[in-house]
mmCIF file of N, CA and C in Angstrom:
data_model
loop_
_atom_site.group_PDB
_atom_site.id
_atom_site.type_symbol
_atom_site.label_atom_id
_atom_site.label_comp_id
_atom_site.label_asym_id
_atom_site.label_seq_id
_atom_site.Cartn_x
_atom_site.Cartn_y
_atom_site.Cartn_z
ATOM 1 N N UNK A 206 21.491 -41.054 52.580
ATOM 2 C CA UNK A 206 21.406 -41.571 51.226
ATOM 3 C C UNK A 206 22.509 -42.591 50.954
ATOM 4 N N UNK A 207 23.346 -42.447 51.752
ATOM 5 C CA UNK A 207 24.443 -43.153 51.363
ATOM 6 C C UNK A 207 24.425 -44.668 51.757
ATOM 7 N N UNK A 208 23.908 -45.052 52.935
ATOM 8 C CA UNK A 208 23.454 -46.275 53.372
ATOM 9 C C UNK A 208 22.305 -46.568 52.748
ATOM 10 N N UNK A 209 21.270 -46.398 52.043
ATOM 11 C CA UNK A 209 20.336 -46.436 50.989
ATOM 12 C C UNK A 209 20.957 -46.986 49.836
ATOM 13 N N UNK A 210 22.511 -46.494 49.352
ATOM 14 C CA UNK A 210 22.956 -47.045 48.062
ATOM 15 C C UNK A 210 23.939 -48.268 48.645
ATOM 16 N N UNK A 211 24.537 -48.094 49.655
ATOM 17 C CA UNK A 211 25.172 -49.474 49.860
ATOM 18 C C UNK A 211 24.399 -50.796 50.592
ATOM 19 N N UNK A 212 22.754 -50.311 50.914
ATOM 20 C CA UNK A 212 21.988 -51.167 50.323
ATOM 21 C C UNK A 212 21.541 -51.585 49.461
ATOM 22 N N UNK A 213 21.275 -50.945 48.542
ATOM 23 C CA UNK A 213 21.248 -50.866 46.892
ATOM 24 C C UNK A 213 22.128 -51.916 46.384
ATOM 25 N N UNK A 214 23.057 -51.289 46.703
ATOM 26 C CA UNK A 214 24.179 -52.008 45.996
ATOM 27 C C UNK A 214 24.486 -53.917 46.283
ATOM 28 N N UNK A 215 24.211 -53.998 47.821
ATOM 29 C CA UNK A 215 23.971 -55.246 48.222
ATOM 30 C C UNK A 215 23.108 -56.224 47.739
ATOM 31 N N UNK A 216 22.033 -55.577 47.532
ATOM 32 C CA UNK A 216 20.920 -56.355 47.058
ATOM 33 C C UNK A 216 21.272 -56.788 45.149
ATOM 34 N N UNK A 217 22.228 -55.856 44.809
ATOM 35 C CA UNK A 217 22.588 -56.177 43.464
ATOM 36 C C UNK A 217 23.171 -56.964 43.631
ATOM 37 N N UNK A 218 23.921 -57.486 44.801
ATOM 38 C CA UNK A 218 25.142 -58.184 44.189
ATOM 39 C C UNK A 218 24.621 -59.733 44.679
ATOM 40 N N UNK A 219 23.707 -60.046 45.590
ATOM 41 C CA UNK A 219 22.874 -61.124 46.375
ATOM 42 C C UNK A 219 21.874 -61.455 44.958
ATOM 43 N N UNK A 220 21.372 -60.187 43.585
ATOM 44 C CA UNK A 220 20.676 -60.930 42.870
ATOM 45 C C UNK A 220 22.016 -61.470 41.593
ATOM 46 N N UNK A 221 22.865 -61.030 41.600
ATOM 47 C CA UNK A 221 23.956 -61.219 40.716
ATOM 48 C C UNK A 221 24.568 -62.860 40.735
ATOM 49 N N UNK A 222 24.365 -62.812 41.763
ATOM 50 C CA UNK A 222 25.038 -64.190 42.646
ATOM 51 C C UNK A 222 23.999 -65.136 42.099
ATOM 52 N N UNK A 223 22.272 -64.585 42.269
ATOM 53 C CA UNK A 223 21.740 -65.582 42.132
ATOM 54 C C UNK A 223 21.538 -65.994 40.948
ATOM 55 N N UNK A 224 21.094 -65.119 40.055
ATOM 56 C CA UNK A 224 21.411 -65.203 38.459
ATOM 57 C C UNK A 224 22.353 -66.236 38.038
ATOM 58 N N UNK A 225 23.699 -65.688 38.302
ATOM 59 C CA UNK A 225 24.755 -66.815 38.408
ATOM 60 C C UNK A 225 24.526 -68.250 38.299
ATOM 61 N N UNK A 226 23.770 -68.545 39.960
ATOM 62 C CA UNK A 226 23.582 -69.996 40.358
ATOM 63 C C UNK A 226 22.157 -70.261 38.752
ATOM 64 N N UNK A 227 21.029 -69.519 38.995
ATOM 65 C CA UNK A 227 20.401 -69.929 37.867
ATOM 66 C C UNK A 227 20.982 -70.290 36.456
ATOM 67 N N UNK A 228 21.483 -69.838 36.184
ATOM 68 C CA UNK A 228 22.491 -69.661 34.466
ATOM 69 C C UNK A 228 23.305 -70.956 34.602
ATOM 70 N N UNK A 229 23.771 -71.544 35.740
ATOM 71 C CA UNK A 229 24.420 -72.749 36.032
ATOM 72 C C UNK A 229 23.639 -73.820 36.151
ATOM 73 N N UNK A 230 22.401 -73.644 37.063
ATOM 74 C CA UNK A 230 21.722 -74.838 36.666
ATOM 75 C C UNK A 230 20.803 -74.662 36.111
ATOM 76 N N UNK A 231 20.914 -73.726 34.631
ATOM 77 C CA UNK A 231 19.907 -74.158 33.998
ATOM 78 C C UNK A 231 20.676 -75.227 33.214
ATOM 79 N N UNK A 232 22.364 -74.541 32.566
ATOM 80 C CA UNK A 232 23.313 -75.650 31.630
ATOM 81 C C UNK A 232 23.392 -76.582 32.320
ATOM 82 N N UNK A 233 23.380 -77.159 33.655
ATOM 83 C CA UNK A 233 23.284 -78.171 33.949
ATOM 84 C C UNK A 233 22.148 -79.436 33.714
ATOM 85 N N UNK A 234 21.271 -78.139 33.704
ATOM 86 C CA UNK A 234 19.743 -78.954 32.892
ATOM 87 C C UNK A 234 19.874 -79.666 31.617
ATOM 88 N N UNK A 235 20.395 -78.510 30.867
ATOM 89 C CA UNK A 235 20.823 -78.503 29.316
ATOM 90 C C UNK A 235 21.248 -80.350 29.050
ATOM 91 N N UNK A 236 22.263 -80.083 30.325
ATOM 92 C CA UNK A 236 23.138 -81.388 30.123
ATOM 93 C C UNK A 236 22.507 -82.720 30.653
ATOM 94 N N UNK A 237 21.810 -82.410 31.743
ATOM 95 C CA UNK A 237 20.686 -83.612 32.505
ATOM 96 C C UNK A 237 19.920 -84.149 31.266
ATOM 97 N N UNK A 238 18.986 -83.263 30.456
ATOM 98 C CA UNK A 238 18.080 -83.548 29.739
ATOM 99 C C UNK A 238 18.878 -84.292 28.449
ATOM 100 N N UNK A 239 19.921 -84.142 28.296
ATOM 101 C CA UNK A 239 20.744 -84.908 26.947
ATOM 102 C C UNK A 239 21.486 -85.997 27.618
ATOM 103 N N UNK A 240 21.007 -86.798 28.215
ATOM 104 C CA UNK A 240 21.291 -88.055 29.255
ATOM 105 C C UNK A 240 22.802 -87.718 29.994
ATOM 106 N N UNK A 241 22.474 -86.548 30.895
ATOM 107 C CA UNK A 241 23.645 -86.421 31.754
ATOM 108 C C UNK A 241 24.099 -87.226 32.720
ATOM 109 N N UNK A 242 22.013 -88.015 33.499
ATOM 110 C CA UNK A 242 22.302 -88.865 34.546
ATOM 111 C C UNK A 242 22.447 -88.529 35.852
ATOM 112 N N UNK A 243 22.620 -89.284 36.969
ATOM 113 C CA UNK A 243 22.528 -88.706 38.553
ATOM 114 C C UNK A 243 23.124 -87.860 38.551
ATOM 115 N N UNK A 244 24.617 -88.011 38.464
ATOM 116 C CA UNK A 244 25.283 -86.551 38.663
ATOM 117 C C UNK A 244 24.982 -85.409 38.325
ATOM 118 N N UNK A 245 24.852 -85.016 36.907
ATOM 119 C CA UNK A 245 24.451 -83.790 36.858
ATOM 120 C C UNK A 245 22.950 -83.408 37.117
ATOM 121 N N UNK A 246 22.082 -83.577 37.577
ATOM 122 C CA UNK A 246 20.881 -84.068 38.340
ATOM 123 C C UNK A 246 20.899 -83.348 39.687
ATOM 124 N N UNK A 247 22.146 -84.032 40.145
ATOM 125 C CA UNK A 247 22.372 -84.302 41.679
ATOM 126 C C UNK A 247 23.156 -81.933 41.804
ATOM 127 N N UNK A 248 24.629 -82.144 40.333
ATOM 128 C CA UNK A 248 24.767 -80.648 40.543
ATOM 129 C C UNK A 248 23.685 -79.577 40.394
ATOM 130 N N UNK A 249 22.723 -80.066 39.599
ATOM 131 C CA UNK A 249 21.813 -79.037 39.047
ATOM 132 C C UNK A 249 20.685 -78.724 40.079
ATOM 133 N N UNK A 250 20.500 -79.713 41.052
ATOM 134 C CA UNK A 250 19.274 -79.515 42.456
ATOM 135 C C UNK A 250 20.389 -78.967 43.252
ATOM 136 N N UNK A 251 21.776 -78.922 43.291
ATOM 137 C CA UNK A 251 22.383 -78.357 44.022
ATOM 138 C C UNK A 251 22.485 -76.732 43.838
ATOM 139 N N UNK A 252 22.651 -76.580 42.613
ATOM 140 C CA UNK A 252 22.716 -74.754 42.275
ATOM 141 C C UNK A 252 21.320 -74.552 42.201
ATOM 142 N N UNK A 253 20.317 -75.158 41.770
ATOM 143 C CA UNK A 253 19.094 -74.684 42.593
ATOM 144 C C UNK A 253 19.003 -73.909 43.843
ATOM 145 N N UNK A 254 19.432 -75.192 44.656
ATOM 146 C CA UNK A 254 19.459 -74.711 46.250
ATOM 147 C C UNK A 254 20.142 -73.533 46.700
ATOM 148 N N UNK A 255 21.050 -73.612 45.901
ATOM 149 C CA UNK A 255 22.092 -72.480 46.072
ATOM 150 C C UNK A 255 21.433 -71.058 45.957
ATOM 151 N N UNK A 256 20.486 -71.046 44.523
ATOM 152 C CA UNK A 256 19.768 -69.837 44.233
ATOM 153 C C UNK A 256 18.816 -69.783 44.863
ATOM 154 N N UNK A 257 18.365 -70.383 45.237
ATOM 155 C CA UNK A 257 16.669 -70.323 46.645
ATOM 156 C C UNK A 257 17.319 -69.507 47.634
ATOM 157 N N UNK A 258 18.501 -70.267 48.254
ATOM 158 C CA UNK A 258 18.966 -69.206 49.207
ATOM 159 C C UNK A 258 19.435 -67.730 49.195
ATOM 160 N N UNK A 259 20.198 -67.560 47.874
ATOM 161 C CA UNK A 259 20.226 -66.071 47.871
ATOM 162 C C UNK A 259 19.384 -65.614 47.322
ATOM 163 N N UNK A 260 17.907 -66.410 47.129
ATOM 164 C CA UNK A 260 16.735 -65.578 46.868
ATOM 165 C C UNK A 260 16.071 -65.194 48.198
ATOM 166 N N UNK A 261 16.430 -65.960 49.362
ATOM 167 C CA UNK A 261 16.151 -65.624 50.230
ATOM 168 C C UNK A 261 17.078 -64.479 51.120
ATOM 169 N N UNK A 262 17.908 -64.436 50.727
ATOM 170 C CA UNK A 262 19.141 -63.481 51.198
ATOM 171 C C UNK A 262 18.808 -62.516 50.650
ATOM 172 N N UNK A 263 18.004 -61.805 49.297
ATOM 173 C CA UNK A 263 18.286 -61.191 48.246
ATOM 174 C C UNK A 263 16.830 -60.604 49.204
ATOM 175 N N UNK A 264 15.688 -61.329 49.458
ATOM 176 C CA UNK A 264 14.185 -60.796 50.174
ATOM 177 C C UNK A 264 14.922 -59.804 51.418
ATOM 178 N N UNK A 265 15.535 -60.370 52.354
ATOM 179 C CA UNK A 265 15.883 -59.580 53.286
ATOM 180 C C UNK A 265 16.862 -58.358 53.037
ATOM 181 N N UNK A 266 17.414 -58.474 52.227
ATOM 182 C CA UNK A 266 18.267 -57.663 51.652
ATOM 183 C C UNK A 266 17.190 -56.078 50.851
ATOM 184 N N UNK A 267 16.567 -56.300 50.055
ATOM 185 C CA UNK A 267 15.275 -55.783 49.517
ATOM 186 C C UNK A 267 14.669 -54.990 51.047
ATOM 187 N N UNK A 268 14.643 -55.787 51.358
ATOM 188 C CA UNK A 268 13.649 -55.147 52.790
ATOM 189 C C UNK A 268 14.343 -54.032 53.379
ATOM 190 N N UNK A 269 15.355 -54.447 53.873
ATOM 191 C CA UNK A 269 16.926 -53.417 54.167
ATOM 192 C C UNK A 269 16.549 -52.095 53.028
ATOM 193 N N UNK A 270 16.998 -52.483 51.972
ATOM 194 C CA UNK A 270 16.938 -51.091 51.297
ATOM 195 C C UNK A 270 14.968 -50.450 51.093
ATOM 196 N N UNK A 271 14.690 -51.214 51.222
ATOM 197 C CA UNK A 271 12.896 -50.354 51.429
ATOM 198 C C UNK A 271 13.268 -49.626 52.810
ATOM 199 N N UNK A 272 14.070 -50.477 53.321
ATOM 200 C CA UNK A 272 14.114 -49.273 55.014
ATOM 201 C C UNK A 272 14.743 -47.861 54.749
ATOM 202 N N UNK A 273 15.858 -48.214 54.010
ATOM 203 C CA UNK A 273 16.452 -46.914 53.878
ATOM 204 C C UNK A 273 15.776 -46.028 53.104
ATOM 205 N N UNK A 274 15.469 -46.348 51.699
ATOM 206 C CA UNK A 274 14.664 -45.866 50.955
ATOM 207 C C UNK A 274 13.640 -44.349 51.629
ATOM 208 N N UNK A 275 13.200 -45.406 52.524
ATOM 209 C CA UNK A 275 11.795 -44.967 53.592
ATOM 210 C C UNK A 275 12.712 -43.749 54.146
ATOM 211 N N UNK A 276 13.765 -43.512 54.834
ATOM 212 C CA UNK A 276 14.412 -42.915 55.658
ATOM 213 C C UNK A 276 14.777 -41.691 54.932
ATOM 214 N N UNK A 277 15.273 -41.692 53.312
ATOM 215 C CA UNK A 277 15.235 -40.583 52.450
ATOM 216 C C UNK A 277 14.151 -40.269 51.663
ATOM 217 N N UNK A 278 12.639 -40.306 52.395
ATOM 218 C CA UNK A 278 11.785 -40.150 51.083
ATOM 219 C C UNK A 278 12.026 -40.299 49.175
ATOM 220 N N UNK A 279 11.950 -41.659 49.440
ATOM 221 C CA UNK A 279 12.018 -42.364 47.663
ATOM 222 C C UNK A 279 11.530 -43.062 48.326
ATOM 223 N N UNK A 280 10.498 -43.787 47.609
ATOM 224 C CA UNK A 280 9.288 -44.804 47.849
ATOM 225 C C UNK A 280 9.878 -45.888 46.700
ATOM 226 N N UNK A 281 9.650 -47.547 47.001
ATOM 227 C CA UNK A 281 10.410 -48.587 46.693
ATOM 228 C C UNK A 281 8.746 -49.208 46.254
ATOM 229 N N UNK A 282 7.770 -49.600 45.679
ATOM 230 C CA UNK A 282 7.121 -50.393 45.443
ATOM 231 C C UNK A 282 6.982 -51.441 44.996
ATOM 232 N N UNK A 283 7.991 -52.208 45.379
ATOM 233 C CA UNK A 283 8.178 -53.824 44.810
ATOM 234 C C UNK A 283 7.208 -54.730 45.463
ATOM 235 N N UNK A 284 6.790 -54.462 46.128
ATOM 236 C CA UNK A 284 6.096 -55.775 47.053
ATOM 237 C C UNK A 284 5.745 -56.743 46.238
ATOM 238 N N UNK A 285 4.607 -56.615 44.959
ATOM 239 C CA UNK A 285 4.310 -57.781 43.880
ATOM 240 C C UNK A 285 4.816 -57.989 43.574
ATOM 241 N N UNK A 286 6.110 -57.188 42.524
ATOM 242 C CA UNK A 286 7.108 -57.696 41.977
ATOM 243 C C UNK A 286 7.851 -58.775 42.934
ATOM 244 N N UNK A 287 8.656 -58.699 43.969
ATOM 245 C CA UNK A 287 8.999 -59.268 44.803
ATOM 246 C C UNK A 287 8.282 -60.548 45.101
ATOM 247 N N UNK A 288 7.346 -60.712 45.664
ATOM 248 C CA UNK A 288 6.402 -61.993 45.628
ATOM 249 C C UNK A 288 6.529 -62.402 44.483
ATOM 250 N N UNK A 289 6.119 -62.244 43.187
ATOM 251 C CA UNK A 289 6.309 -62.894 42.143
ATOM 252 C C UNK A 289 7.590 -63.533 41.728
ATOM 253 N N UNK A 290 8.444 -62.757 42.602
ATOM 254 C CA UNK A 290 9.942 -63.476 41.441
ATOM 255 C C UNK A 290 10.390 -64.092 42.480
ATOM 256 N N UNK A 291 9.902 -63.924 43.670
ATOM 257 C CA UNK A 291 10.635 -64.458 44.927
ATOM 258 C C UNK A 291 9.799 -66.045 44.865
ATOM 259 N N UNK A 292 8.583 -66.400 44.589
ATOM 260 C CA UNK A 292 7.989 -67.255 44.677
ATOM 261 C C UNK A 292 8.702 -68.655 43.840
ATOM 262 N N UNK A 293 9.452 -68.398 43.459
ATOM 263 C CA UNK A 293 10.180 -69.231 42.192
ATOM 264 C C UNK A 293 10.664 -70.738 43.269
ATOM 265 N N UNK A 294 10.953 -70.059 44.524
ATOM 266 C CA UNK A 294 11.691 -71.291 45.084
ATOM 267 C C UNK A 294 10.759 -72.032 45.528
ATOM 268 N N UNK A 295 9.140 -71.844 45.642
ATOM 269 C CA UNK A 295 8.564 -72.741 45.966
ATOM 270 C C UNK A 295 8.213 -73.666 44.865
ATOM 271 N N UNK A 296 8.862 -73.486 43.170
ATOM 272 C CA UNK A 296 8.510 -74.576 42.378
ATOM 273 C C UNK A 296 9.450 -75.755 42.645
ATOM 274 N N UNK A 297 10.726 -75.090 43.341
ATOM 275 C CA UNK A 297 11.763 -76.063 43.815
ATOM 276 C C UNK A 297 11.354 -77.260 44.600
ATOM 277 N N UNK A 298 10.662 -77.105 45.558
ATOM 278 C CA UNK A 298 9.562 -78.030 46.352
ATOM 279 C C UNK A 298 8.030 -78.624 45.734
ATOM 280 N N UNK A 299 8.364 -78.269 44.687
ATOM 281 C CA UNK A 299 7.195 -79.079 44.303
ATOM 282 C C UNK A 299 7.279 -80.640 43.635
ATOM 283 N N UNK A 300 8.481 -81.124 44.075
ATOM 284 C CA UNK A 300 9.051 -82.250 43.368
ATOM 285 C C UNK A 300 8.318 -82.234 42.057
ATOM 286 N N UNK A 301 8.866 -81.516 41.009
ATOM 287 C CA UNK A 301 8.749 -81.704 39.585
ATOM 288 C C UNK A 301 9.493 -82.895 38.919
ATOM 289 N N UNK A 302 8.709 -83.788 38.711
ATOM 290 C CA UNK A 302 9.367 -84.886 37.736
ATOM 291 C C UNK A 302 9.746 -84.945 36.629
ATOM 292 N N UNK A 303 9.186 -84.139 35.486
ATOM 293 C CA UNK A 303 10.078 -84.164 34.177
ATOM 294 C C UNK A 303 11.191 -82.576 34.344
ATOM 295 N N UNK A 304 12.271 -83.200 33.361
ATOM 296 C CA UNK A 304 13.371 -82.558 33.303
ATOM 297 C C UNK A 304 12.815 -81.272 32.706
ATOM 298 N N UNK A 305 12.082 -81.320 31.902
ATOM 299 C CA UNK A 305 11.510 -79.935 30.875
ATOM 300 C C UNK A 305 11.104 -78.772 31.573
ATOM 301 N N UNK A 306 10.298 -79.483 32.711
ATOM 302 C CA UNK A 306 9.414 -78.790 33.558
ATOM 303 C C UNK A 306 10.135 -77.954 34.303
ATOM 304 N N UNK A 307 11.414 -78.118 35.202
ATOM 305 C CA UNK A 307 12.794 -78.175 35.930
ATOM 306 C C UNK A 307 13.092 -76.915 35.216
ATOM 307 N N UNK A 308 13.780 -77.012 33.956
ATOM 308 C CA UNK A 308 14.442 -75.906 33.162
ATOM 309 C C UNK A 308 13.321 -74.928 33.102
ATOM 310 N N UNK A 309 11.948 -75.146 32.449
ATOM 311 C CA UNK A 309 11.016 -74.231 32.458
ATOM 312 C C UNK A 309 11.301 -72.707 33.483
ATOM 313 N N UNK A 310 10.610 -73.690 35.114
ATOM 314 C CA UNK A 310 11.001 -73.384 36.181
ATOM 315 C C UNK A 310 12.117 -71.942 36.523
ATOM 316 N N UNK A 311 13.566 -73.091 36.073
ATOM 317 C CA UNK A 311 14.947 -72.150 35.962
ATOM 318 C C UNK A 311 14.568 -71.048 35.221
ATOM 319 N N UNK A 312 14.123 -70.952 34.146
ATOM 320 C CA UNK A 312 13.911 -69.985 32.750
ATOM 321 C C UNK A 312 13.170 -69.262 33.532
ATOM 322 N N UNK A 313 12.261 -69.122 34.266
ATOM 323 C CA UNK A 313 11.494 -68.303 34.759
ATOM 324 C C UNK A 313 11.657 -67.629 35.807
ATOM 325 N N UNK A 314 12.528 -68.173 36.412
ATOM 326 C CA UNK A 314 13.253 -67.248 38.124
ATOM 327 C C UNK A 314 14.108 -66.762 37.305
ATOM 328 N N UNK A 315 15.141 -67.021 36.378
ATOM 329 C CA UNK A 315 15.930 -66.163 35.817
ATOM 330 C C UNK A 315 15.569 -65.284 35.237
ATOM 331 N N UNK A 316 14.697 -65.243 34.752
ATOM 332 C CA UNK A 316 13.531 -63.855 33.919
ATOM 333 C C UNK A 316 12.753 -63.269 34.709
ATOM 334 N N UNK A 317 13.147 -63.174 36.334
ATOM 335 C CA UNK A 317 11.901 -62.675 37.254
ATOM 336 C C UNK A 317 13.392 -61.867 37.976
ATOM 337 N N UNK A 318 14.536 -62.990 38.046
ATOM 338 C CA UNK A 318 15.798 -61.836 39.025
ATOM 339 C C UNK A 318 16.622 -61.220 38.018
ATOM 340 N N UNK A 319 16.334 -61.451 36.412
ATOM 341 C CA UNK A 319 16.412 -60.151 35.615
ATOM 342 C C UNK A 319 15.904 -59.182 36.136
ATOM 343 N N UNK A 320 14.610 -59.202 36.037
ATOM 344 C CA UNK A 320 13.635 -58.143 36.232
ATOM 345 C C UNK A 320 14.117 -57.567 37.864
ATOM 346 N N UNK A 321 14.134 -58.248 38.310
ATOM 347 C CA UNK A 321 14.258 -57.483 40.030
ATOM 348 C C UNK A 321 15.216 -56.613 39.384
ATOM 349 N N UNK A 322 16.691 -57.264 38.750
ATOM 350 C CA UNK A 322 18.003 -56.424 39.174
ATOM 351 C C UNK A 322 17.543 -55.117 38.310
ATOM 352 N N UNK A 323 17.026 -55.142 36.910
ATOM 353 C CA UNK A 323 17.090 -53.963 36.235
ATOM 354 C C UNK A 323 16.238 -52.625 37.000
ATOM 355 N N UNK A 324 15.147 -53.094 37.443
ATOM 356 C CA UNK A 324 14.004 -52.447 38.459
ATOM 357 C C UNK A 324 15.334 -51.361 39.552
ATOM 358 N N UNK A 325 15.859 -52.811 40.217
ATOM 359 C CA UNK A 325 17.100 -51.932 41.479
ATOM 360 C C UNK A 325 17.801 -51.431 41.121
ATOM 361 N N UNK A 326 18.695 -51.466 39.675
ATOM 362 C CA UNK A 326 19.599 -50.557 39.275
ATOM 363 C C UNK A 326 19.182 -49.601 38.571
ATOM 364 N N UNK A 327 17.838 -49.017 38.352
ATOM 365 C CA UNK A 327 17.065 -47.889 37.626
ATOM 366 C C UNK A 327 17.047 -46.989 39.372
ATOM 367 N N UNK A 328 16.576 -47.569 40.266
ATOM 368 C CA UNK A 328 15.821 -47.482 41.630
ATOM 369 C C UNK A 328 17.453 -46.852 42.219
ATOM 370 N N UNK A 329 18.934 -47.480 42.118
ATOM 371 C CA UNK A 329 19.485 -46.926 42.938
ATOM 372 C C UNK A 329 20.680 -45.890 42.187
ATOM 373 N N UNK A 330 20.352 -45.667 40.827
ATOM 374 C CA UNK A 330 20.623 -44.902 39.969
ATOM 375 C C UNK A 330 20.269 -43.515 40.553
ATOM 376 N N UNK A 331 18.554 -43.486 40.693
ATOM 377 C CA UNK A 331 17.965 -42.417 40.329
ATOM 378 C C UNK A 331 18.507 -41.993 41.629
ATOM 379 N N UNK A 332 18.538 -42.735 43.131
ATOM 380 C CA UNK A 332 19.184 -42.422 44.336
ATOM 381 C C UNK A 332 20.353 -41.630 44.194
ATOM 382 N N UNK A 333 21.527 -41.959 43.509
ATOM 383 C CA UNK A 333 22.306 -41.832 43.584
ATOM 384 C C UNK A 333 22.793 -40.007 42.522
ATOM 385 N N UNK A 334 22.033 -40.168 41.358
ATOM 386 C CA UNK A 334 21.717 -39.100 40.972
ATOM 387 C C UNK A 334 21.064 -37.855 41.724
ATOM 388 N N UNK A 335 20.188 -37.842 42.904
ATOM 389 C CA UNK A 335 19.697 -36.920 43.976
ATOM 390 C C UNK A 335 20.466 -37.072 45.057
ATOM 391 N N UNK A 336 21.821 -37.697 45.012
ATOM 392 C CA UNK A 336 22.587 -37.509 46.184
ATOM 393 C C UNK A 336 23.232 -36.668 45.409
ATOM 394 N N UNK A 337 23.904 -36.836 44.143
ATOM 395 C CA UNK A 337 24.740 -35.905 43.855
ATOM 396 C C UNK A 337 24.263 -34.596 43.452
ATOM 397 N N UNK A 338 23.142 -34.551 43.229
ATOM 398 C CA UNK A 338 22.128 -33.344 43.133
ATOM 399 C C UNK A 338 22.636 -32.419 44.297
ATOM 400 N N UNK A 339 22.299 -32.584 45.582
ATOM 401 C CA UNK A 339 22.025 -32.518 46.369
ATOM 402 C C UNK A 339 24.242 -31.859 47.441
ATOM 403 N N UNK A 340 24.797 -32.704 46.606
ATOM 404 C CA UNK A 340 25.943 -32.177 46.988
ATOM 405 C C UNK A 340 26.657 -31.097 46.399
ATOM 406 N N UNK A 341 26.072 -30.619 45.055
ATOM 407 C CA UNK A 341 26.036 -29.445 44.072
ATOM 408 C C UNK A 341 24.981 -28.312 44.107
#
């Protein structure tokens, strides 16, 4: 159980991170769209990128703790959820041309790795509550 929560715990901190990068370039948006110009343009596709990757760090990470999960009988059913919020980085590649569209986008992976983190910290709560069950 215990490698179950310090997977747990990993995967919180890979969506924490990414949140982060989202919340950054969305104000960077904020600021693009009120004639920020290349630069902030240029930072805001950068913390994009940034969050694609620990959305991709954050998938393998997920997977990790479905393993453990598996190993202490607690069943993890994210798979849709997961696809859905994980899918966010392919709007990144869709060369979106208006700025609106961009933030939209942001607004919506950030409201999808909300959702993941609250899901994992209910998920490695309840873990962690039947470990200590379990040591009493």
């Amino acid at each position: 159980m215990q490698e179950a929560v310090q997977a747990g715990e990993r995967v919180l901190q890979t969506l924490y991170a990414a949140r982060d990068k989202l919340g950054s370039a969305r104000n960077w948006g904020i600021f693009d769209m009120l004639g920020g110009g290349f630069i902030s343009d240029l930072v805001k596709h950068s913390k994009m990128n940034d969050a694609s990757a620990l959305m991709e760090q954050a998938k393998s990470d997920i997977q990790r703790f479905q393993r453990e999960l598996r190993d202490v009988q607690v069943s993890l059913d994210l798979r849709m959820e997961i696809g859905s919020f994980l899918s966010f980085a392919d709007f990144f590649l869709d060369g979106l041309v208006a700025d609106y569209m961009v933030q939209s986008k942001i607004t919506d992976a950030r409201e999808q790795v909300d959702d993941a983190i609250n899901r994992i910290e209910k998920i490695l709560a309840d873990v962690k509550n039947r470990m200590n069950a379990e040591v009493y």
